[in-house]
PDB file of C-alpha atoms and ligand atoms in Angstrom:
ATOM      1  CA  MET A 710      14.713  23.312  23.330  1.00  0.00           C
ATOM      2  CA  SER A 711      18.397  22.702  22.828  1.00  0.00           C
ATOM      3  CA  VAL A 712      20.054  22.042  19.510  1.00  0.00           C
ATOM      4  CA  ASN A 713      20.638  18.334  18.767  1.00  0.00           C
ATOM      5  CA  ASN A 714      18.016  17.417  21.328  1.00  0.00           C
ATOM      6  CA  VAL A 715      18.427  13.660  21.089  1.00  0.00           C
ATOM      7  CA  LYS A 716      15.779  13.011  23.754  1.00  0.00           C
ATOM      8  CA  SER A 717      13.095  14.420  21.467  1.00  0.00           C
ATOM      9  CA  MET A 718      14.475  12.421  18.539  1.00  0.00           C
ATOM     10  CA  THR A 719      13.539   8.908  19.677  1.00  0.00           C
ATOM     11  CA  PRO A 720      12.795   6.805  17.709  1.00  0.00           C
ATOM     12  CA  LYS A 721      15.728   7.580  15.426  1.00  0.00           C
ATOM     13  CA  VAL A 722      13.608   7.365  12.280  1.00  0.00           C
ATOM     14  CA  GLU A 723       9.963   8.344  12.185  1.00  0.00           C
ATOM     15  CA  LEU A 724       7.437   9.299   9.550  1.00  0.00           C
ATOM     16  CA  VAL A 725       5.476  12.354  10.694  1.00  0.00           C
ATOM     17  CA  ARG A 726       2.496  14.229   9.228  1.00  0.00           C
ATOM     18  CA  PHE A 727       2.275  18.001   9.218  1.00  0.00           C
ATOM     19  CA  PRO A 728      -0.980  19.918   9.541  1.00  0.00           C
ATOM     20  CA  VAL A 729      -2.194  21.368   6.233  1.00  0.00           C
ATOM     21  CA  HIS A 730      -3.990  24.695   6.050  1.00  0.00           C
ATOM     22  CA  GLY A 731      -6.095  24.057   3.015  1.00  0.00           C
ATOM     23  CA  ASP A 732      -8.985  25.893   1.410  1.00  0.00           C
ATOM     24  CA  GLU A 733     -10.306  26.610  -2.073  1.00  0.00           C
ATOM     25  CA  ARG A 734      -7.101  28.602  -2.773  1.00  0.00           C
ATOM     26  CA  GLY A 735      -4.829  25.615  -2.194  1.00  0.00           C
ATOM     27  CA  SER A 736      -2.671  24.278   0.641  1.00  0.00           C
ATOM     28  CA  LEU A 737      -0.145  25.752   3.037  1.00  0.00           C
ATOM     29  CA  ILE A 738       2.141  23.962   5.508  1.00  0.00           C
ATOM     30  CA  ALA A 739       4.074  25.914   8.122  1.00  0.00           C
ATOM     31  CA  LEU A 740       6.899  24.324  10.101  1.00  0.00           C
ATOM     32  CA  GLU A 741       8.120  26.062  13.236  1.00  0.00           C
ATOM     33  CA  GLY A 742      11.301  25.028  15.016  1.00  0.00           C
ATOM     34  CA  GLY A 743      10.685  23.397  18.390  1.00  0.00           C
ATOM     35  CA  GLN A 744       6.985  22.902  17.553  1.00  0.00           C
ATOM     36  CA  ASP A 745       6.226  21.077  14.294  1.00  0.00           C
ATOM     37  CA  VAL A 746       9.903  20.136  14.091  1.00  0.00           C
ATOM     38  CA  PRO A 747      11.418  18.688  17.317  1.00  0.00           C
ATOM     39  CA  PHE A 748      14.545  20.854  17.204  1.00  0.00           C
ATOM     40  CA  GLU A 749      15.654  24.401  16.527  1.00  0.00           C
ATOM     41  CA  ILE A 750      16.164  24.930  12.810  1.00  0.00           C
ATOM     42  CA  ARG A 751      19.730  25.873  11.882  1.00  0.00           C
ATOM     43  CA  ARG A 752      19.806  24.982   8.180  1.00  0.00           C
ATOM     44  CA  VAL A 753      17.523  24.339   5.222  1.00  0.00           C
ATOM     45  CA  TYR A 754      18.682  22.863   1.918  1.00  0.00           C
ATOM     46  CA  TYR A 755      16.972  21.292  -1.074  1.00  0.00           C
ATOM     47  CA  ILE A 756      17.999  18.745  -3.673  1.00  0.00           C
ATOM     48  CA  TYR A 757      16.482  18.542  -7.165  1.00  0.00           C
ATOM     49  CA  GLY A 758      17.325  17.597 -10.756  1.00  0.00           C
ATOM     50  CA  VAL A 759      18.381  14.117  -9.614  1.00  0.00           C
ATOM     51  CA  SER A 760      18.397  11.134 -11.967  1.00  0.00           C
ATOM     52  CA  ALA A 761      16.514   8.059 -10.720  1.00  0.00           C
ATOM     53  CA  ALA A 762      19.615   6.051 -11.634  1.00  0.00           C
ATOM     54  CA  LEU A 763      21.864   8.034  -9.287  1.00  0.00           C
ATOM     55  CA  PRO A 764      20.818   7.591  -5.653  1.00  0.00           C
ATOM     56  CA  ARG A 765      22.359  10.085  -3.205  1.00  0.00           C
ATOM     57  CA  GLY A 766      23.309  10.081   0.439  1.00  0.00           C
ATOM     58  CA  PHE A 767      25.042   6.860   1.552  1.00  0.00           C
ATOM     59  CA  HIS A 768      26.223   8.436   4.755  1.00  0.00           C
ATOM     60  CA  ALA A 769      25.260   8.918   8.401  1.00  0.00           C
ATOM     61  CA  HIS A 770      25.709  11.905  10.685  1.00  0.00           C
ATOM     62  CA  ARG A 771      27.472  11.796  14.010  1.00  0.00           C
ATOM     63  CA  LYS A 772      25.193  14.388  15.681  1.00  0.00           C
ATOM     64  CA  LEU A 773      22.901  16.005  13.123  1.00  0.00           C
ATOM     65  CA  ASN A 774      19.137  15.540  13.192  1.00  0.00           C
ATOM     66  CA  GLN A 775      17.160  16.184  10.008  1.00  0.00           C
ATOM     67  CA  ILE A 776      13.659  16.097   8.544  1.00  0.00           C
ATOM     68  CA  LEU A 777      13.285  15.126   4.900  1.00  0.00           C
ATOM     69  CA  ILE A 778      10.221  16.368   3.017  1.00  0.00           C
ATOM     70  CA  CYS A 779       9.458  15.598  -0.609  1.00  0.00           C
ATOM     71  CA  ILE A 780       7.676  18.807  -1.581  1.00  0.00           C
ATOM     72  CA  HIS A 781       7.141  17.595  -5.146  1.00  0.00           C
ATOM     73  CA  GLY A 782       7.306  14.138  -6.703  1.00  0.00           C
ATOM     74  CA  LYS A 783       8.218  10.775  -5.208  1.00  0.00           C
ATOM     75  CA  ILE A 784      11.381   9.771  -3.376  1.00  0.00           C
ATOM     76  CA  ASN A 785      12.405   6.496  -1.742  1.00  0.00           C
ATOM     77  CA  VAL A 786      14.507   6.745   1.414  1.00  0.00           C
ATOM     78  CA  HIS A 787      16.461   3.736   2.659  1.00  0.00           C
ATOM     79  CA  CYS A 788      17.535   3.801   6.326  1.00  0.00           C
ATOM     80  CA  GLU A 789      19.729   1.468   8.354  1.00  0.00           C
ATOM     81  CA  TYR A 790      20.368   1.654  12.081  1.00  0.00           C
ATOM     82  CA  GLY A 791      20.903  -0.994  14.742  1.00  0.00           C
ATOM     83  CA  GLU A 792      19.369  -4.189  13.389  1.00  0.00           C
ATOM     84  CA  LYS A 793      16.820  -2.229  11.364  1.00  0.00           C
ATOM     85  CA  GLU A 794      16.633  -1.688   7.649  1.00  0.00           C
ATOM     86  CA  GLU A 795      13.665   0.381   6.450  1.00  0.00           C
ATOM     87  CA  GLU A 796      12.283   1.893   3.238  1.00  0.00           C
ATOM     88  CA  TYR A 797      10.083   4.968   3.194  1.00  0.00           C
ATOM     89  CA  ILE A 798       8.231   6.484   0.272  1.00  0.00           C
ATOM     90  CA  LEU A 799       7.935  10.266   0.439  1.00  0.00           C
ATOM     91  CA  ASP A 800       5.246  11.333  -1.994  1.00  0.00           C
ATOM     92  CA  SER A 801       3.286  14.044  -0.246  1.00  0.00           C
ATOM     93  CA  SER A 802       4.223  17.530   1.016  1.00  0.00           C
ATOM     94  CA  ASP A 803       2.618  16.846   4.392  1.00  0.00           C
ATOM     95  CA  LYS A 804       4.887  13.848   5.125  1.00  0.00           C
ATOM     96  CA  GLY A 805       8.192  14.347   6.884  1.00  0.00           C
ATOM     97  CA  LEU A 806      10.831  11.730   7.621  1.00  0.00           C
ATOM     98  CA  LEU A 807      12.691  12.409  10.825  1.00  0.00           C
ATOM     99  CA  ILE A 808      16.226  11.006  10.639  1.00  0.00           C
ATOM    100  CA  GLY A 809      18.333  11.220  13.767  1.00  0.00           C
ATOM    101  CA  SER A 810      22.050  10.809  14.185  1.00  0.00           C
ATOM    102  CA  LEU A 811      23.823   7.543  13.360  1.00  0.00           C
ATOM    103  CA  VAL A 812      21.363   6.435  10.683  1.00  0.00           C
ATOM    104  CA  TRP A 813      22.896   5.265   7.396  1.00  0.00           C
ATOM    105  CA  HIS A 814      20.593   6.611   4.675  1.00  0.00           C
ATOM    106  CA  SER A 815      20.237   7.007   0.935  1.00  0.00           C
ATOM    107  CA  MET A 816      17.627   8.622  -1.290  1.00  0.00           C
ATOM    108  CA  THR A 817      16.380   7.525  -4.726  1.00  0.00           C
ATOM    109  CA  PHE A 818      14.437  10.074  -6.764  1.00  0.00           C
ATOM    110  CA  ILE A 819      11.779   7.742  -8.264  1.00  0.00           C
ATOM    111  CA  ASP A 820      10.248  10.747 -10.007  1.00  0.00           C
ATOM    112  CA  GLU A 821      13.090  12.807 -11.488  1.00  0.00           C
ATOM    113  CA  GLU A 822      11.070  16.022 -11.093  1.00  0.00           C
ATOM    114  CA  SER A 823      11.137  15.536  -7.316  1.00  0.00           C
ATOM    115  CA  VAL A 824      12.321  18.196  -4.927  1.00  0.00           C
ATOM    116  CA  LEU A 825      13.663  17.119  -1.521  1.00  0.00           C
ATOM    117  CA  LEU A 826      13.561  19.757   1.191  1.00  0.00           C
ATOM    118  CA  VAL A 827      15.726  19.061   4.224  1.00  0.00           C
ATOM    119  CA  ILE A 828      15.524  20.853   7.568  1.00  0.00           C
ATOM    120  CA  ALA A 829      18.455  20.345   9.938  1.00  0.00           C
ATOM    121  CA  ASP A 830      19.447  21.320  13.458  1.00  0.00           C
ATOM    122  CA  GLY A 831      23.054  22.134  12.623  1.00  0.00           C
ATOM    123  CA  HIS A 832      25.125  24.061  10.133  1.00  0.00           C
ATOM    124  CA  TYR A 833      26.983  22.180   7.408  1.00  0.00           C
ATOM    125  CA  ASP A 834      29.984  20.424   8.938  1.00  0.00           C
ATOM    126  CA  GLU A 835      31.901  17.835   6.924  1.00  0.00           C
ATOM    127  CA  ALA A 836      33.377  16.456  10.191  1.00  0.00           C
ATOM    128  CA  ASP A 837      29.861  15.376  11.205  1.00  0.00           C
ATOM    129  CA  TYR A 838      29.603  13.047   8.187  1.00  0.00           C
ATOM    130  CA  ILE A 839      30.407   9.330   8.249  1.00  0.00           C
ATOM    131  CA  ARG A 840      30.778   8.415   4.574  1.00  0.00           C
ATOM    132  CA  ASP A 841      32.332   4.967   5.042  1.00  0.00           C
ATOM    133  CA  TYR A 842      29.828   2.203   5.900  1.00  0.00           C
ATOM    134  CA  ASN A 843      32.361   0.178   7.907  1.00  0.00           C
ATOM    135  CA  ILE A 844      33.245   3.209  10.029  1.00  0.00           C
ATOM    136  CA  PHE A 845      29.492   3.803  10.541  1.00  0.00           C
ATOM    137  CA  LYS A 846      29.055   0.248  11.873  1.00  0.00           C
ATOM    138  CA  LYS A 847      32.046   0.721  14.192  1.00  0.00           C
ATOM    139  CA  GLU A 848      30.837   4.077  15.561  1.00  0.00           C
ATOM    140  CA  GLU A 849      27.300   2.744  15.931  1.00  0.00           C
ATOM    141  CA  GLY A 850      28.561  -0.157  18.036  1.00  0.00           C
ATOM    142  CA  LYS A 851      30.407   2.076  20.526  1.00  0.00           C
TER     143      LYS A 851
HETATM  144  P1  TYD B1509      26.577  15.632  -0.504  1.00  0.00           P
HETATM  145  O1  TYD B1509      26.773  15.419   0.961  1.00  0.00           O
HETATM  146  O2  TYD B1509      27.428  14.851  -1.437  1.00  0.00           O
HETATM  147  O3  TYD B1509      25.039  15.370  -0.889  1.00  0.00           O
HETATM  148  P2  TYD B1509      24.086  14.113  -0.495  1.00  0.00           P
HETATM  149  O4  TYD B1509      23.573  14.393   0.889  1.00  0.00           O
HETATM  150  O5  TYD B1509      22.974  14.114  -1.477  1.00  0.00           O
HETATM  151  O6  TYD B1509      24.920  12.882  -0.533  1.00  0.00           O
HETATM  152  O7  TYD B1509      26.751  17.199  -0.809  1.00  0.00           O
HETATM  153  C1  TYD B1509      26.964  17.682  -2.116  1.00  0.00           C
HETATM  154  C2  TYD B1509      27.821  18.946  -2.034  1.00  0.00           C
HETATM  155  O8  TYD B1509      27.114  20.009  -1.408  1.00  0.00           O
HETATM  156  C3  TYD B1509      29.102  18.745  -1.270  1.00  0.00           C
HETATM  157  O9  TYD B1509      30.134  19.413  -1.947  1.00  0.00           O
HETATM  158  C4  TYD B1509      28.868  19.426   0.055  1.00  0.00           C
HETATM  159  C5  TYD B1509      27.870  20.517  -0.319  1.00  0.00           C
HETATM  160  N1  TYD B1509      26.930  20.861   0.776  1.00  0.00           N
HETATM  161  C6  TYD B1509      27.012  22.114   1.353  1.00  0.00           C
HETATM  162  O10 TYD B1509      27.869  22.938   1.022  1.00  0.00           O
HETATM  163  N2  TYD B1509      26.108  22.438   2.336  1.00  0.00           N
HETATM  164  C7  TYD B1509      25.146  21.575   2.734  1.00  0.00           C
HETATM  165  O11 TYD B1509      24.330  21.914   3.625  1.00  0.00           O
HETATM  166  C8  TYD B1509      25.078  20.264   2.124  1.00  0.00           C
HETATM  167  C9  TYD B1509      24.045  19.269   2.557  1.00  0.00           C
HETATM  168  C10 TYD B1509      25.998  19.949   1.148  1.00  0.00           C
END
């Protein structure tokens, strides 16, 4: 599977469930690139210690595909693309929110103890970010 495999990323935003290996010792979730995650994994980062009053994000990516997983706590994710405007609540480690390219998104940490794990198919590249909403709407319309 190629990196930034857009074909496997339709729809642009999708809530997915991961299989849990659970027993009396607890739970384990394993995510393998190209299998549980529809792209090759190039980067993992996590965000924590975020005040509920300070939402983050407010950008879109030109090419990057990502999966957001709230591995602890409760996070609201707002997404806008095309004519759509959607809210997702991430409150379980087995839920993943697939966000493709050209989706304007922001995250609110409803529970301030939350930890957001993000898996991406590209290395960090500031040139891939669209941080201005009006430029996002222009690029989306092309
Ligand atoms: P920023 O894009 O502002 O975070 P958010 O997605 O929550 O809006 O990133 C915060 C800082 O971290 C910024 O200086 C860029 C840096 N950063 C990296 O160095 N590597 C990364 O993979 C990411 C996502 C951010």
